Coordinates of C-alpha atoms and ligand atoms in Angstrom, one line a residue:
X771 CA 134.5 45.5 152.2
X772 CA 135.6 45.6 148.5
X773 CA 132.2 44.3 147.6
X774 CA 130.5 47.1 149.7
X775 CA 132.5 49.7 147.8
X776 CA 131.5 48.2 144.4
X777 CA 127.8 48.0 145.4
X778 CA 127.7 51.6 146.6
X779 CA 129.4 52.8 143.5
X780 CA 127.0 51.0 141.2
X781 CA 123.9 52.2 143.1
X782 CA 125.2 55.7 143.2
X783 CA 125.9 55.9 139.5
X784 CA 122.5 54.3 138.7
X785 CA 120.7 56.9 140.8
X786 CA 122.8 59.7 139.3
X787 CA 121.8 58.7 135.8
X788 CA 118.1 58.9 136.7
X789 CA 118.3 62.3 138.5
X790 CA 116.6 64.4 135.9
X791 CA 116.7 67.9 137.4
X792 CA 118.7 70.0 139.9
X793 CA 116.3 69.1 142.8
X794 CA 116.9 65.3 142.3
X795 CA 120.6 66.0 142.1
X796 CA 120.6 67.9 145.4
X797 CA 118.8 64.9 146.9
X798 CA 121.5 62.7 145.5
X799 CA 124.2 64.9 146.9
X800 CA 122.8 64.7 150.4
X801 CA 122.3 61.0 150.2
X802 CA 125.8 60.1 149.0
X803 CA 128.3 63.0 149.1
X804 CA 127.4 64.9 152.2
X805 CA 129.3 64.7 155.5
X806 CA 126.9 62.1 156.8
X807 CA 126.2 60.5 153.5
X808 CA 126.6 56.9 152.5
X809 CA 130.2 57.4 151.2
X810 CA 131.3 59.0 154.5
X811 CA 129.7 56.1 156.3
X812 CA 131.7 53.6 154.4
X813 CA 134.9 55.6 155.0
X814 CA 134.1 55.3 158.7
X815 CA 134.2 51.5 158.5
X816 CA 137.8 51.7 157.3
X817 CA 139.0 51.9 160.9
X818 CA 137.6 48.5 161.7
X819 CA 139.3 46.8 158.8
X820 CA 142.4 44.6 159.3
X821 CA 145.5 46.9 159.3
X822 CA 147.2 45.1 156.4
X823 CA 144.2 45.7 154.1
X824 CA 143.8 49.4 155.0
X825 CA 146.0 50.9 152.3
X826 CA 144.3 49.0 149.5
X827 CA 140.8 49.6 150.9
X828 CA 141.6 53.3 151.4
X829 CA 142.7 53.6 147.8
X830 CA 139.6 51.8 146.5
X831 CA 137.4 54.1 148.6
X832 CA 139.1 57.2 147.4
X833 CA 138.8 56.2 143.8
X834 CA 135.2 55.4 144.2
X835 CA 134.5 58.8 145.8
X836 CA 136.4 60.7 143.1
X837 CA 134.6 58.9 140.3
X838 CA 131.2 59.6 141.8
X839 CA 132.1 63.2 142.6
X840 CA 133.3 63.9 139.1
X841 CA 130.3 62.4 137.5
X842 CA 128.1 64.3 139.9
X843 CA 129.8 67.6 138.9
X844 CA 129.5 66.9 135.3
X845 CA 125.8 66.1 135.5
X846 CA 125.2 69.2 137.6
X847 CA 126.9 71.5 135.1
X848 CA 124.9 69.9 132.3
X849 CA 121.6 70.3 134.1
X850 CA 122.3 73.9 135.0
X851 CA 123.2 75.1 131.5
X852 CA 120.3 73.0 130.1
X853 CA 117.8 74.7 132.4
X854 CA 119.1 78.2 131.6
X855 CA 118.8 77.5 127.9
X856 CA 115.3 76.3 128.4
X857 CA 114.2 79.4 130.3
X858 CA 115.6 81.7 127.6
X859 CA 114.4 79.9 124.5
X860 CA 111.7 77.5 125.3
X861 CA 109.1 78.9 127.8
X862 CA 106.2 77.9 125.7
X863 CA 103.8 79.4 128.2
X864 CA 105.0 83.0 127.5
X865 CA 102.5 85.0 125.6
X866 CA 103.8 85.9 122.1
X867 CA 104.8 89.4 121.0
X868 CA 101.9 90.9 119.1
X869 CA 102.7 92.7 115.9
X870 CA 101.8 96.4 116.0
X871 CA 98.4 96.8 114.2
X872 CA 97.2 100.2 113.0
X873 CA 93.6 101.4 113.0
X874 CA 91.5 103.7 110.9
X875 CA 91.7 107.4 111.7
X876 CA 88.5 108.6 113.4
X877 CA 88.0 110.9 110.4
X878 CA 88.2 107.9 108.0
X879 CA 85.8 105.9 110.2
X880 CA 83.3 108.7 110.2
X881 CA 83.6 109.2 106.5
X882 CA 83.3 105.5 105.9
X883 CA 80.0 105.4 107.8
X884 CA 78.6 108.4 105.8
X885 CA 79.7 106.8 102.6
X886 CA 78.0 103.5 103.5
X887 CA 74.7 105.2 104.0
X888 CA 74.7 107.4 100.9
X889 CA 76.1 104.6 98.6
X890 CA 73.2 102.5 99.9
X891 CA 70.9 105.2 98.5
X892 CA 72.5 105.1 95.0
X893 CA 75.2 107.8 95.3
X894 CA 78.6 107.3 93.8
X895 CA 81.9 108.6 95.1
X896 CA 83.6 111.4 93.0
X897 CA 86.8 113.3 93.8
X898 CA 88.5 116.5 92.5
X899 CA 91.7 118.5 92.9
X900 CA 92.7 120.2 96.1
X901 CA 94.4 122.9 94.2
X902 CA 91.6 124.7 92.3
X903 CA 91.2 127.6 90.0
X904 CA 89.2 130.6 91.1
X905 CA 86.6 129.7 88.4
X906 CA 85.7 126.3 89.9
X907 CA 86.0 127.3 93.5
X908 CA 84.0 130.5 93.2
X909 CA 83.0 131.8 89.8
X910 CA 81.1 128.8 88.4
X911 CA 79.4 128.5 91.8
X912 CA 77.8 131.9 91.4
X913 CA 80.0 133.7 93.9
X914 CA 79.9 137.4 92.9
X915 CA 83.4 138.9 92.3
X916 CA 83.2 140.9 95.5
X917 CA 81.9 138.0 97.7
X918 CA 83.6 138.0 101.2
X919 CA 84.5 134.3 100.9
X920 CA 87.1 135.3 98.2
X921 CA 88.7 137.5 100.8
X922 CA 92.4 136.8 101.7
X923 CA 91.2 136.0 105.3
X924 CA 89.4 132.9 104.2
X925 CA 91.3 131.6 101.2
X926 CA 94.8 130.4 100.7
X927 CA 95.8 131.9 97.3
X928 CA 98.6 130.2 95.3
X929 CA 98.4 132.8 92.6
X930 CA 95.9 135.4 91.6
X931 CA 93.4 132.8 90.4
X932 CA 94.7 129.6 91.8
X933 CA 93.6 128.6 95.3
X934 CA 93.5 125.8 97.8
X935 CA 89.9 124.8 97.6
X936 CA 87.8 126.2 100.4
X937 CA 85.1 123.6 100.0
X938 CA 84.2 120.5 98.1
X939 CA 81.6 122.3 96.0
X940 CA 84.0 122.9 93.0
X941 CA 83.8 119.1 92.4
X942 CA 80.1 119.6 91.7
X943 CA 81.1 121.7 88.7
X944 CA 83.7 119.2 87.6
X945 CA 81.3 116.3 87.8
X946 CA 78.6 118.2 85.8
X947 CA 81.2 119.4 83.2
X948 CA 82.0 115.7 82.4
X949 CA 78.7 113.9 83.0
X950 CA 75.1 114.2 81.9
X951 CA 72.2 113.8 84.3
X952 CA 71.0 111.8 86.2
X953 CA 73.8 112.5 88.7
X954 CA 74.1 111.2 92.2
X955 CA 77.6 112.1 93.4
X956 CA 79.1 111.9 96.9
X957 CA 82.2 114.0 97.1
X958 CA 84.6 113.6 100.1
X959 CA 87.8 115.5 100.4
X960 CA 90.2 117.9 102.2
X961 CA 89.5 121.6 102.2
X962 CA 91.6 124.6 103.3
X963 CA 90.7 127.9 105.1
X964 CA 93.0 130.7 106.1
X965 CA 91.5 131.0 109.6
X966 CA 93.1 131.6 113.0
X967 CA 93.9 128.1 114.4
X968 CA 92.0 127.2 117.6
X969 CA 90.4 124.3 119.3
X970 CA 87.4 124.8 117.0
X971 CA 89.0 125.6 113.7
X972 CA 92.0 124.4 111.8
X973 CA 93.5 125.6 108.4
X974 CA 92.7 122.2 107.0
X975 CA 89.6 120.0 107.4
X976 CA 87.4 117.5 105.5
X977 CA 84.0 117.9 103.9
X978 CA 81.6 115.5 102.2
X979 CA 79.4 117.0 99.6
X980 CA 76.3 115.5 97.8
X981 CA 74.9 116.4 94.4
X982 CA 71.7 115.1 92.9
X983 CA 70.6 116.3 89.5
X984 CA 67.7 114.9 87.3
X985 CA 64.4 116.1 85.9
X986 CA 61.8 117.0 88.6
X987 CA 64.0 116.8 91.7
X988 CA 62.2 118.6 94.5
X989 CA 63.1 120.1 97.9
X990 CA 61.0 117.4 99.5
X991 CA 63.4 114.8 98.1
X992 CA 66.3 116.8 99.5
X993 CA 64.7 116.7 102.9
X994 CA 63.7 113.1 102.7
X995 CA 67.2 112.0 101.8
X996 CA 68.9 114.1 104.5
X997 CA 66.5 112.9 107.2
X998 CA 67.0 109.3 106.1
X999 CA 70.7 109.8 106.4
X1000 CA 70.5 111.6 109.8
X1001 CA 68.3 108.9 111.3
X1002 CA 70.7 106.1 110.2
X1003 CA 73.7 108.0 111.4
X1004 CA 72.5 109.6 114.6
X1005 CA 69.7 107.2 115.5
X1006 CA 66.0 106.9 114.5
X1007 CA 64.6 108.8 117.4
X1008 CA 66.4 112.1 116.6
X1009 CA 64.5 115.4 116.0
X1010 CA 65.6 117.8 113.3
X1011 CA 64.8 121.1 111.7
X1012 CA 65.6 123.0 108.5
X1013 CA 66.4 126.7 108.8
X1014 CA 66.5 129.1 105.9
X1015 CA 70.1 130.1 105.0
X1016 CA 72.1 131.4 102.1
X1017 CA 74.8 129.9 99.8
X1018 CA 75.5 131.5 96.4
X1019 CA 75.2 128.2 94.6
X1020 CA 71.9 127.0 96.0
X1021 CA 68.4 128.6 96.0
X1022 CA 66.6 128.2 98.2
X1023 CA 69.2 127.3 100.8
X1024 CA 68.9 125.8 104.2
X1025 CA 70.9 124.5 107.2
X1026 CA 69.9 121.3 109.0
X1027 CA 70.0 121.1 112.8
X1028 CA 69.4 118.0 114.9
X1029 CA 68.6 118.0 118.6
X1030 CA 71.8 118.0 120.7
X1031 CA 72.5 114.4 121.6
X1032 CA 75.1 115.4 124.2
X1033 CA 72.7 117.1 126.5
X1034 CA 69.4 115.6 125.2
X1035 CA 68.4 119.1 124.0
X1036 CA 68.6 120.5 127.6
X1037 CA 71.3 122.9 126.6
X1038 CA 75.0 122.6 127.0
X1039 CA 78.3 124.2 126.1
X1040 CA 78.6 122.4 122.7
X1041 CA 75.1 123.4 121.5
X1042 CA 75.6 126.9 123.1
X1043 CA 72.5 126.3 125.3
X1044 CA 70.2 126.1 122.2
X1045 CA 69.5 122.4 122.3
X1046 CA 70.3 122.3 118.6
X1047 CA 73.4 121.2 116.6
X1048 CA 73.9 122.4 113.1
X1049 CA 75.1 119.5 111.0
X1050 CA 75.0 120.5 107.3
X1051 CA 74.2 123.1 104.7
X1052 CA 72.0 122.4 101.7
X1053 CA 69.7 123.7 99.0
X1054 CA 68.4 123.4 95.4
X1055 CA 71.1 123.9 92.8
X1056 CA 71.0 127.5 91.6
X1057 CA 70.0 127.9 87.9
X1058 CA 73.1 130.1 87.4
X1059 CA 75.2 127.0 88.4
X1060 CA 73.4 124.9 85.8
X1061 CA 74.1 127.6 83.2
X1062 CA 77.9 127.6 83.9
X1063 CA 78.0 123.9 83.1
X1064 CA 75.6 124.1 80.1
X1065 CA 72.7 122.3 81.7
X1066 CA 69.3 123.6 80.7
X1067 CA 67.8 125.0 84.0
X1068 CA 64.3 124.6 82.5
X1069 CA 64.9 120.9 82.1
X1070 CA 66.9 119.9 85.2
X1071 CA 66.6 120.6 88.8
X1072 CA 68.8 119.3 91.6
X1073 CA 69.9 119.5 95.2
X1074 CA 73.3 119.7 96.9
X1075 CA 74.4 119.4 100.5
X1076 CA 77.7 119.7 102.3
X1077 CA 79.0 118.8 105.8
X1078 CA 82.2 119.1 107.8
X1079 CA 83.5 115.7 108.9
X1080 CA 85.7 116.9 111.8
X1081 CA 82.7 118.4 113.6
X1082 CA 80.7 115.2 113.2
X1083 CA 83.6 113.0 114.4
X1084 CA 84.3 115.3 117.3
X1085 CA 80.7 115.1 118.4
X1086 CA 80.6 111.4 117.9
X1087 CA 83.8 110.6 119.8
X1088 CA 83.6 113.4 122.4
X1089 CA 86.8 115.1 121.1
X1090 CA 87.0 118.7 122.2
X1091 CA 90.0 120.0 120.2
X1092 CA 90.1 119.7 116.4
X1093 CA 93.9 120.0 116.3
X1094 CA 94.4 116.6 117.9
X1095 CA 92.9 115.1 114.8
X1096 CA 95.9 116.3 112.8
X1097 CA 98.8 115.6 115.2
X1098 CA 99.0 111.8 114.5
X1099 CA 99.8 111.1 118.1
X1100 CA 99.8 107.4 118.4
X1101 CA 98.5 107.6 122.0
X1102 CA 95.4 109.3 120.7
X1103 CA 95.0 107.3 117.5
X1104 CA 95.4 103.9 119.1
X1105 CA 92.1 104.5 121.0
X1106 CA 90.1 104.1 117.8
Ligands
LIG1451 N1 80.1 124.4 100.4 C1 79.3 124.8 101.5 C2 80.3 125.2 102.6 O1 81.4 125.2 102.6 C3 78.4 123.8 102.1 C4 77.3 123.5 101.1 C5 77.4 122.5 100.1 C6 76.1 124.2 101.2 C7 76.4 122.2 99.2 C8 75.0 123.9 100.3 C9 75.2 122.9 99.3 O2 80.3 125.4 103.7

């Protein structure tokens, strides 16, 4: 019987040491330590042993059971904490935490595309100040002193003759003051207007302006350039028209319309049922403007154009309220 005790102990400890997880350990417990396990079975045999051997055998059995139980508990504790640690720190199948990545604002994306097209045609980006003097914003651009655009309603005045620029056209003047023709300038920037804020107009928006000055520049070149731009930007199948218009700094002046791509020119709310969308203003640089920058109007001709970027971005992305472009709401911006 002593031998049987030794054998059981050896085989139990050997199996315990190869039980690598809690499931194997449970299997071990049922096989050895449970009420009908191998240890209990051996205890049962005690009653058949000769009475004088019983105390010694009982002692050996108890020692054997205690030793196996204590090693079992130790192993169980080790496996349990080990598994917990693993699930907290070492689940290699969990997807990683992605770092938060920003994206370009829809205004920037639209401007980037406009820039790409005009830079490809030889234009160069120029910029100017947002706080402008009356002379650059109005006077040098041939606005008469009583022109309604100078009215308090449209312009934010900082002082009597300092304003927040109401368009990017003053940069035309600044470019011509510092450079000689030929000039091919593309002028993006923020502009400010003192208008009632609504879904369609905001006190601040962006424009991009073009200026081309050289000898013998014609209105046909203006049209050709703008049509080439519009076809690249809106798609080559678009239809367009130029309507006569008026700006103090261009003569003749025009506005360019394209067929409404939202309703395929059938008429909708955005094109006000006309089938046409106005996309920009343009014209031949007025000789009075050349005079204010000391260019000889007999020698040089040029064209200029300007467009609002918010309007283009809103049409492009189907945004129906301009204010959302300035709120910096991450739920809106993360869609772009
Ligand atoms: N500056 C004009 C505007 O604000 C647009 C324009 C630019 C028109 C250049 C003609 C030529 O609305």
